[in-house]
CSV table of C-alpha atoms and ligand atoms in Angstrom, one decimal:
chain,number,residue,atom,x,y,z
A,21,ALA,CA,118.6,83.2,149.1
A,22,VAL,CA,115.9,84.7,151.5
A,23,VAL,CA,117.4,88.2,151.0
A,24,ALA,CA,117.3,87.9,147.2
A,25,GLU,CA,113.7,86.8,147.4
A,26,TYR,CA,112.7,89.8,149.4
A,27,GLU,CA,114.7,92.2,147.2
A,28,SER,CA,112.9,91.0,144.2
A,29,THR,CA,109.4,91.2,145.6
A,30,ARG,CA,110.0,94.3,147.7
A,31,PRO,CA,112.4,96.5,145.9
A,32,GLY,CA,113.6,99.7,147.6
A,33,PHE,CA,113.7,98.1,151.2
A,34,VAL,CA,116.8,97.1,153.1
A,35,PHE,CA,117.2,93.4,153.6
A,36,ASP,CA,121.0,93.4,153.9
A,37,GLU,CA,122.6,94.1,157.2
A,38,ARG,CA,125.5,96.1,155.6
A,39,GLU,CA,122.9,98.6,154.1
A,40,VAL,CA,121.4,99.5,157.4
A,41,PRO,CA,122.0,103.3,158.0
A,42,PRO,CA,123.5,104.2,161.3
A,43,TYR,CA,121.1,105.4,164.0
A,44,ARG,CA,121.0,106.5,167.7
A,45,LEU,CA,118.4,105.4,170.1
A,46,PRO,CA,116.8,107.5,172.8
A,47,ASP,CA,117.7,106.5,176.4
A,48,PRO,CA,114.8,105.1,178.3
A,49,LEU,CA,116.3,106.2,181.6
A,50,ARG,CA,116.7,109.8,180.7
A,51,SER,CA,113.7,111.7,181.9
A,52,ARG,CA,112.1,114.6,180.0
A,53,ASN,CA,113.8,117.0,182.6
A,54,GLY,CA,117.2,115.5,181.7
A,55,ARG,CA,117.5,113.6,185.0
A,56,ARG,CA,118.7,110.1,185.0
A,57,VAL,CA,116.4,107.4,186.5
A,58,ARG,CA,118.3,105.2,189.0
A,59,THR,CA,115.6,103.3,190.9
A,60,PRO,CA,112.4,101.4,190.4
A,61,HIS,CA,110.7,104.1,192.2
A,62,GLN,CA,111.9,106.9,189.9
A,63,TRP,CA,111.0,104.7,187.0
A,64,ARG,CA,107.3,105.0,188.0
A,65,LEU,CA,107.3,108.6,186.8
A,66,ARG,CA,109.5,108.0,183.8
A,67,ARG,CA,107.3,105.1,182.8
A,68,GLN,CA,104.3,107.5,182.7
A,69,GLU,CA,106.2,109.9,180.4
A,70,LEU,CA,107.0,107.1,178.0
A,71,LEU,CA,103.6,105.7,178.1
A,72,ASP,CA,102.2,109.2,177.3
A,73,ASP,CA,104.7,109.5,174.5
A,74,PHE,CA,103.6,106.2,172.9
A,75,ARG,CA,99.9,107.3,173.2
A,76,THR,CA,100.6,110.7,171.7
A,77,HIS,CA,102.9,109.7,168.8
A,78,VAL,CA,102.4,106.0,168.0
A,79,TYR,CA,99.3,104.2,169.1
A,80,GLY,CA,96.9,106.9,170.1
A,81,ARG,CA,95.1,107.7,173.2
A,82,ARG,CA,91.8,106.0,174.3
A,83,PRO,CA,89.0,108.1,175.4
A,84,ARG,CA,88.4,108.2,179.1
A,85,PRO,CA,85.1,106.5,179.1
A,86,ALA,CA,86.8,103.6,177.3
A,87,GLU,CA,89.5,103.4,180.0
A,88,ARG,CA,86.9,103.4,182.7
A,89,SER,CA,84.3,101.1,181.1
A,90,ARG,CA,83.0,98.3,183.2
A,91,PRO,CA,81.9,95.4,181.0
A,92,ARG,CA,79.2,92.9,181.7
A,93,PHE,CA,80.0,89.2,181.1
A,94,GLU,CA,77.6,86.6,179.7
A,95,LEU,CA,78.6,83.0,179.9
A,96,VAL,CA,76.9,81.5,176.7
A,97,GLU,CA,78.4,78.0,176.9
A,98,SER,CA,80.3,75.9,179.4
A,99,ASP,CA,81.3,72.4,178.5
A,100,PRO,CA,83.3,70.3,181.0
A,101,THR,CA,84.0,67.6,178.5
A,102,ALA,CA,86.0,69.6,176.0
A,103,LEU,CA,89.2,68.4,174.3
A,104,GLY,CA,88.4,64.8,175.1
A,105,GLY,CA,87.7,65.6,178.7
A,106,ALA,CA,91.0,67.4,179.3
A,107,ALA,CA,89.4,70.9,179.5
A,108,THR,CA,86.3,72.9,180.2
A,109,LEU,CA,85.3,75.1,177.4
A,110,LYS,CA,83.7,78.5,178.2
A,111,ARG,CA,82.4,81.0,175.7
A,112,VAL,CA,81.8,84.5,177.2
A,113,LEU,CA,80.3,87.6,175.7
A,114,VAL,CA,81.9,90.8,176.9
A,115,HIS,CA,79.3,93.5,176.7
A,116,THR,CA,80.2,97.2,176.9
A,117,ARG,CA,77.7,100.2,176.9
A,118,HIS,CA,78.3,103.9,176.4
A,119,GLY,CA,75.2,106.2,176.3
A,120,SER,CA,72.8,104.5,174.0
A,121,ARG,CA,75.4,102.5,172.1
A,122,SER,CA,76.6,99.0,173.0
A,123,HIS,CA,79.3,96.6,171.8
A,124,ARG,CA,80.1,93.0,172.4
A,125,PHE,CA,82.7,90.5,171.6
A,126,GLU,CA,83.4,86.9,172.5
A,127,VAL,CA,86.2,85.4,174.5
A,128,ILE,CA,86.7,81.6,174.2
A,129,LEU,CA,88.5,79.8,176.9
A,130,PHE,CA,89.7,76.3,177.6
A,131,VAL,CA,90.6,75.6,181.3
A,132,PRO,CA,92.5,72.5,182.0
A,133,ASN,CA,90.6,70.1,184.1
A,134,ALA,CA,93.7,68.4,185.6
A,135,VAL,CA,94.9,71.7,187.2
A,136,THR,CA,93.5,72.2,190.8
A,137,GLY,CA,93.1,75.8,191.7
A,138,PRO,CA,93.2,78.8,189.4
A,139,ALA,CA,95.2,78.1,186.1
A,140,PRO,CA,97.6,80.6,184.5
A,141,VAL,CA,96.1,81.7,181.2
A,142,PHE,CA,97.4,82.5,177.7
A,143,LEU,CA,95.3,85.0,175.7
A,144,LEU,CA,95.8,85.1,171.9
A,145,LEU,CA,94.8,88.2,170.0
A,146,ASN,CA,93.7,86.4,166.9
A,147,ASN,CA,94.3,88.2,163.7
A,148,ARG,CA,94.1,85.2,161.4
A,149,GLY,CA,90.4,84.3,161.1
A,150,PRO,CA,88.2,82.4,163.7
A,151,GLU,CA,88.9,79.0,162.2
A,152,ASN,CA,92.4,79.2,163.8
A,153,THR,CA,90.7,79.3,167.2
A,154,ASP,CA,87.9,76.9,166.6
A,155,PRO,CA,86.2,76.1,169.9
A,156,THR,CA,84.6,73.0,168.5
A,157,ARG,CA,88.0,71.7,167.4
A,158,ALA,CA,86.7,70.6,164.1
A,159,THR,CA,89.7,72.5,162.8
A,160,ILE,CA,92.8,72.3,164.8
A,161,SER,CA,95.5,75.0,163.9
A,162,PRO,CA,99.0,75.2,165.3
A,163,PHE,CA,98.4,79.0,165.5
A,164,TRP,CA,96.3,78.4,168.7
A,165,PRO,CA,97.3,74.8,169.9
A,166,ALA,CA,94.8,74.5,172.7
A,167,GLU,CA,95.5,70.7,173.3
A,168,GLN,CA,99.3,71.4,173.7
A,169,VAL,CA,98.8,74.3,175.9
A,170,VAL,CA,96.2,72.7,178.1
A,171,ALA,CA,98.4,69.6,178.4
A,172,ALA,CA,101.1,71.9,179.7
A,173,GLY,CA,98.9,73.0,182.5
A,174,TYR,CA,97.7,76.4,181.2
A,175,ALA,CA,94.3,77.7,180.3
A,176,ILE,CA,94.2,79.2,176.8
A,177,ALA,CA,91.9,81.9,175.6
A,178,ALA,CA,91.3,83.8,172.4
A,179,LEU,CA,89.5,86.9,171.0
A,180,GLN,CA,89.1,87.9,167.4
A,181,VAL,CA,90.7,91.3,166.8
A,182,GLY,CA,88.2,92.1,164.1
A,183,ASP,CA,85.4,92.0,166.7
A,184,LEU,CA,87.1,95.0,168.4
A,185,ALA,CA,88.0,96.9,165.3
A,186,PRO,CA,87.7,95.6,161.8
A,187,ASP,CA,91.2,95.4,160.2
A,188,ASP,CA,90.3,97.8,157.4
A,189,PRO,CA,91.0,101.5,157.1
A,190,ALA,CA,87.4,102.3,155.9
A,191,THR,CA,85.6,100.4,158.7
A,192,PHE,CA,88.0,100.0,161.6
A,193,ARG,CA,85.8,102.3,163.9
A,194,ASP,CA,82.8,99.9,163.4
A,195,GLY,CA,83.7,98.1,166.6
A,196,ILE,CA,84.6,99.6,170.0
A,197,ILE,CA,86.0,102.9,168.7
A,198,GLY,CA,82.6,103.9,167.3
A,199,LEU,CA,81.1,103.5,170.7
A,200,TYR,CA,82.9,106.5,171.9
A,201,GLU,CA,83.1,108.8,168.9
A,202,ASP,CA,80.8,110.2,166.2
A,203,THR,CA,81.8,108.3,163.1
A,204,ALA,CA,79.3,110.2,160.9
A,205,THR,CA,81.1,113.5,161.2
A,206,THR,CA,83.6,114.5,158.5
A,207,ARG,CA,85.8,116.4,160.9
A,208,PRO,CA,89.3,114.9,161.2
A,209,ARG,CA,90.0,112.8,164.3
A,210,PRO,CA,92.5,114.3,166.7
A,211,ALA,CA,96.1,113.4,165.8
A,212,ASP,CA,96.4,111.2,168.9
A,213,ALA,CA,93.0,109.4,168.5
A,214,TRP,CA,93.4,105.6,169.0
A,215,GLY,CA,93.7,103.2,166.2
A,216,ALA,CA,93.0,99.6,165.6
A,217,LEU,CA,96.1,98.2,167.5
A,218,SER,CA,94.9,100.1,170.6
A,219,ALA,CA,91.4,98.8,170.1
A,220,TRP,CA,92.6,95.3,169.9
A,221,ALA,CA,94.7,95.8,173.0
A,222,TRP,CA,91.8,97.3,174.8
A,223,GLY,CA,90.0,94.0,174.1
A,224,ALA,CA,92.7,92.2,175.8
A,225,SER,CA,92.2,94.2,178.9
A,226,ARG,CA,88.5,93.5,178.9
A,227,ALA,CA,89.1,89.8,178.5
A,228,LEU,CA,91.4,90.1,181.6
A,229,ASP,CA,88.6,91.8,183.5
A,230,TYR,CA,86.7,88.6,182.8
A,231,PHE,CA,89.5,86.4,183.9
A,232,ALA,CA,89.5,88.3,187.3
A,233,THR,CA,85.8,87.1,187.8
A,234,ASP,CA,86.4,83.5,186.9
A,235,ARG,CA,87.8,81.3,189.7
A,236,ASP,CA,89.1,78.7,187.3
A,237,VAL,CA,91.8,81.1,185.9
A,238,ASP,CA,94.4,83.1,187.7
A,239,ALA,CA,94.3,86.7,186.4
A,240,ASP,CA,97.5,87.3,188.2
A,241,ARG,CA,99.3,85.0,185.9
A,242,ALA,CA,97.9,86.1,182.6
A,243,VAL,CA,99.8,86.2,179.4
A,244,VAL,CA,98.9,88.3,176.3
A,245,VAL,CA,100.0,86.8,173.0
A,246,GLY,CA,100.0,88.1,169.5
A,247,HIS,CA,101.5,87.3,166.1
A,248,SER,CA,102.5,90.0,163.7
A,249,ARG,CA,99.9,92.7,163.7
A,250,GLY,CA,98.4,90.9,166.7
A,251,GLY,CA,101.9,90.9,168.3
A,252,LYS,CA,102.2,94.7,167.9
A,253,ALA,CA,98.8,94.9,169.8
A,254,ALA,CA,100.0,92.4,172.4
A,255,LEU,CA,103.0,94.5,173.3
A,256,TRP,CA,100.8,97.6,173.5
A,257,ALA,CA,98.3,95.7,175.7
A,258,GLY,CA,101.1,94.8,178.1
A,259,ALA,CA,102.2,98.4,178.1
A,260,GLU,CA,98.8,99.9,178.8
A,261,ASP,CA,97.8,97.2,181.3
A,262,GLU,CA,100.2,96.3,184.0
A,263,ARG,CA,98.0,93.5,185.2
A,264,PHE,CA,99.4,91.3,182.4
A,265,ALA,CA,102.2,89.3,184.0
A,266,MET,CA,103.7,88.3,180.8
A,267,THR,CA,103.6,89.6,177.2
A,268,VAL,CA,104.5,87.6,174.1
A,269,SER,CA,105.5,89.3,170.8
A,270,ASN,CA,105.7,86.7,167.9
A,271,ASP,CA,107.2,88.2,164.6
A,272,SER,CA,105.6,91.5,165.5
A,273,GLY,CA,108.0,93.6,163.4
A,274,CYS,CA,107.6,97.2,162.5
A,275,GLY,CA,105.4,99.1,165.1
A,276,GLY,CA,105.9,96.0,167.3
A,277,ALA,CA,109.2,94.7,168.7
A,278,ALA,CA,111.4,96.0,165.9
A,279,LEU,CA,113.3,99.2,166.2
A,280,SER,CA,111.8,102.0,164.1
A,281,ARG,CA,115.1,103.9,163.7
A,282,ARG,CA,116.7,100.7,162.3
A,283,VAL,CA,115.7,100.8,158.6
A,284,PHE,CA,115.5,97.2,157.7
A,285,GLY,CA,112.5,95.5,156.2
A,286,GLU,CA,109.3,97.3,156.8
A,287,THR,CA,109.5,101.0,157.5
A,288,VAL,CA,107.4,103.6,159.4
A,289,ALA,CA,106.6,105.3,156.0
A,290,ARG,CA,105.4,102.0,154.5
A,291,ILE,CA,103.5,100.7,157.4
A,292,THR,CA,101.4,104.0,157.9
A,293,ASP,CA,100.8,104.0,154.1
A,294,ASP,CA,99.6,100.5,153.9
A,295,PHE,CA,97.8,100.3,157.3
A,296,PRO,CA,96.8,103.9,158.2
A,297,HIS,CA,94.1,102.6,160.6
A,298,TRP,CA,96.6,100.8,162.9
A,299,PHE,CA,98.3,103.9,164.6
A,300,CYS,CA,97.3,107.4,165.4
A,301,ARG,CA,97.7,110.0,162.8
A,302,ARG,CA,100.7,111.7,164.3
A,303,PHE,CA,102.8,108.6,163.8
A,304,PHE,CA,102.6,109.2,159.9
A,305,ARG,CA,104.9,112.2,160.2
A,306,TYR,CA,107.8,110.0,161.2
A,307,GLY,CA,107.9,108.1,158.0
A,308,GLY,CA,111.5,108.9,156.8
A,309,ALA,CA,112.1,111.0,160.0
A,310,GLU,CA,112.3,108.2,162.5
A,311,ASP,CA,115.1,110.0,164.4
A,312,ARG,CA,112.5,112.6,165.4
A,313,LEU,CA,110.3,110.1,167.1
A,314,PRO,CA,110.5,110.8,170.8
A,315,VAL,CA,110.4,107.1,171.5
A,316,ASP,CA,111.7,103.9,169.9
A,317,GLN,CA,110.4,100.4,170.3
A,318,HIS,CA,113.0,99.2,172.9
A,319,GLU,CA,111.1,101.6,175.2
A,320,LEU,CA,107.9,99.7,174.6
A,321,ILE,CA,109.6,96.6,175.9
A,322,ALA,CA,110.8,98.8,178.7
A,323,LEU,CA,107.3,99.7,179.6
A,324,LEU,CA,106.8,95.9,180.4
A,325,ALA,CA,109.5,95.9,183.0
A,326,PRO,CA,109.9,94.2,185.5
A,327,ARG,CA,107.2,91.9,184.1
A,328,ALA,CA,108.0,89.0,181.9
A,329,VAL,CA,108.3,89.3,178.1
A,330,CYS,CA,109.1,86.8,175.3
A,331,VAL,CA,110.1,88.1,171.9
A,332,GLY,CA,110.1,85.5,169.0
A,333,SER,CA,111.3,86.0,165.4
A,334,ALA,CA,111.6,83.7,162.4
A,335,ASP,CA,114.8,83.7,160.3
A,336,GLU,CA,113.0,83.9,156.9
A,337,ASP,CA,110.8,86.7,158.1
A,338,LEU,CA,113.1,89.5,157.0
A,339,TRP,CA,110.2,92.0,156.6
A,340,SER,CA,109.7,92.0,160.4
A,341,ASP,CA,113.5,92.5,161.0
A,342,PRO,CA,114.4,89.7,163.4
A,343,ARG,CA,117.6,91.4,164.4
A,344,GLY,CA,115.7,94.7,165.1
A,345,GLU,CA,113.3,92.7,167.3
A,346,PHE,CA,116.1,91.2,169.3
A,347,LEU,CA,117.8,94.6,169.6
A,348,SER,CA,114.7,96.0,171.2
A,349,LEU,CA,114.8,93.5,174.0
A,350,ALA,CA,118.6,94.1,174.4
A,351,HIS,CA,118.3,97.8,174.6
A,352,ALA,CA,115.6,97.5,177.3
A,353,SER,CA,118.2,96.0,179.5
A,354,SER,CA,119.0,99.1,181.4
A,355,VAL,CA,115.5,99.3,182.5
A,356,TYR,CA,115.4,95.7,183.7
A,357,GLY,CA,118.7,96.4,185.4
A,358,LEU,CA,116.9,98.7,187.8
A,359,TRP,CA,115.6,95.5,189.4
A,360,PHE,CA,119.1,94.0,189.1
A,361,HIS,CA,118.1,91.8,186.3
A,362,ARG,CA,120.9,90.6,184.1
A,363,GLY,CA,121.4,92.5,180.9
A,364,VAL,CA,121.2,91.1,177.3
A,365,ARG,CA,124.1,92.3,175.2
A,366,PRO,CA,123.3,93.5,171.7
A,367,SER,CA,126.0,91.3,170.3
A,368,ALA,CA,124.3,88.2,172.1
A,369,MET,CA,121.6,87.3,169.4
A,370,PRO,CA,121.3,83.5,169.9
A,371,PRO,CA,121.7,81.0,167.1
A,372,LEU,CA,118.6,79.5,165.3
A,373,ASP,CA,116.2,77.5,167.5
A,374,ARG,CA,118.1,78.1,170.7
A,375,PRO,CA,116.2,80.5,172.9
A,376,LEU,CA,118.1,83.0,175.0
A,377,ARG,CA,116.7,83.0,178.4
A,378,VAL,CA,117.4,85.6,181.2
A,379,PRO,CA,115.3,86.5,184.2
A,380,ALA,CA,111.9,87.9,183.0
A,381,ARG,CA,112.9,87.8,179.3
A,382,SER,CA,113.4,85.4,176.5
A,383,TYR,CA,114.2,85.7,172.8
A,384,HIS,CA,114.2,83.1,170.1
A,385,ILE,CA,114.7,83.0,166.3
A,386,ARG,CA,112.9,80.0,164.9
A,387,SER,CA,114.0,78.7,161.5
A,388,GLY,CA,111.2,79.2,159.0
A,389,VAL,CA,108.7,81.7,157.8
A,390,HIS,CA,106.5,84.4,159.2
A,391,ASP,CA,104.1,82.3,161.5
A,392,LEU,CA,103.0,81.4,164.9
A,393,THR,CA,103.8,77.6,165.3
A,394,ALA,CA,103.7,74.9,167.9
A,395,GLN,CA,107.4,75.4,168.3
A,396,ASP,CA,107.0,79.0,169.2
A,397,TRP,CA,104.2,78.1,171.7
A,398,GLY,CA,106.5,75.6,173.2
A,399,TYR,CA,109.0,78.4,174.0
A,400,TYR,CA,106.3,80.5,175.4
A,401,THR,CA,104.8,77.9,177.8
A,402,GLY,CA,108.4,77.0,178.7
A,403,ALA,CA,109.1,80.7,179.7
A,404,ALA,CA,105.8,80.5,181.8
A,405,ASP,CA,107.1,77.4,183.4
A,406,ARG,CA,110.3,79.0,184.4
A,407,LEU,CA,108.4,82.0,185.9
A,408,TRP,CA,105.7,80.1,187.8
A,409,ARG,CA,106.9,76.6,188.6
B,512,LIG,C1,102.0,92.9,156.8
B,512,LIG,C2,102.5,94.1,157.5
B,512,LIG,C3,103.2,93.8,158.9
B,512,LIG,C4,102.3,92.8,159.7
B,512,LIG,C5,101.9,91.6,158.9
B,512,LIG,C6,101.0,90.6,159.5
B,512,LIG,O1,103.1,92.2,156.3
B,512,LIG,O2,103.3,94.8,156.7
B,512,LIG,O3,103.4,94.9,159.7
B,512,LIG,O4,103.0,92.4,160.8
B,512,LIG,O5,101.3,92.1,157.6
B,512,LIG,O6,100.2,91.0,160.3
B,512,LIG,O7,101.0,89.4,159.2
């Protein structure tokens, strides 16, 4: 029934497993010079090659000053009686300057009062409107269940992706990107110039810079979380910034956890057409030519190794290709294997609502629609429990 529904609303796309054309994935352990990586030490170099390929061909490259920026933090509110006394609320402005230009965005944070010592922290890249992360809790949304996460012993934070780069092809440079380039010129941007996903991920790293200065949170146990387009950005944040100990991709789909070469649901051609501001311009040329991409998304998961990663799907969310999301995790196994972590077989996709857990990785497919729910969060805090308790 779900397949038929998709086929009627999105004709021309594949929603039936039997229609997926065959494909061959690149081997993450095969270096550019043809040598095979066999040790974590050799992986360090190979990892740089892959990171560079993703920057050049998919998400774009950040300008150097952006990578080196040192933000200033301004605590604008601190309330130790938040969430009925269970948490301390902090609102922090993150200020960045470059030349005569400046930018700022807000990070909101609830720290559990019951935890002694620095608490591990979940940071959501919120792509769904600030009411979902309401610090006053006048609106409580399962998309960011602060009460639940705090009760589990974790700090929970959020930033609004639109503060870093508006989610709009006409104005996406009006956030942090415009700090570092001249948006008035009509000259085309370089083919590898960063797009909105990279700008959102950059914001995650600046939030982490703040966590490193706050004694109430443990920046060595920081989790970056995102749903859908936010999940694409969360994966890229975890790849670009190895300080994130864990990365959570919820229903991230095409350009996120789902394999690009597996033509099922959303495709590279469609996503670059609909959301040209998310990726770098070079990515466009791979629409309909995915086999020419030097990388595929299992290698994005591999960039997280040996750190923790959780991939979540929803069974009615065919547009995101749940199976393709699972397969990325499975096909990253050879890289996790360098640390002797157990592999995930491509045939081992778990049944509905029964997470598959192996060291450093988890995958689940929730029954229901494209969303980030309390059930998903329960799996993610559960994964953190196994890692840190
Ligand atoms: C669209 C888009 C997806 C994206 C989703 C979302 O459906 O095609 O790639 O993940 O929006 O962000 O909810």
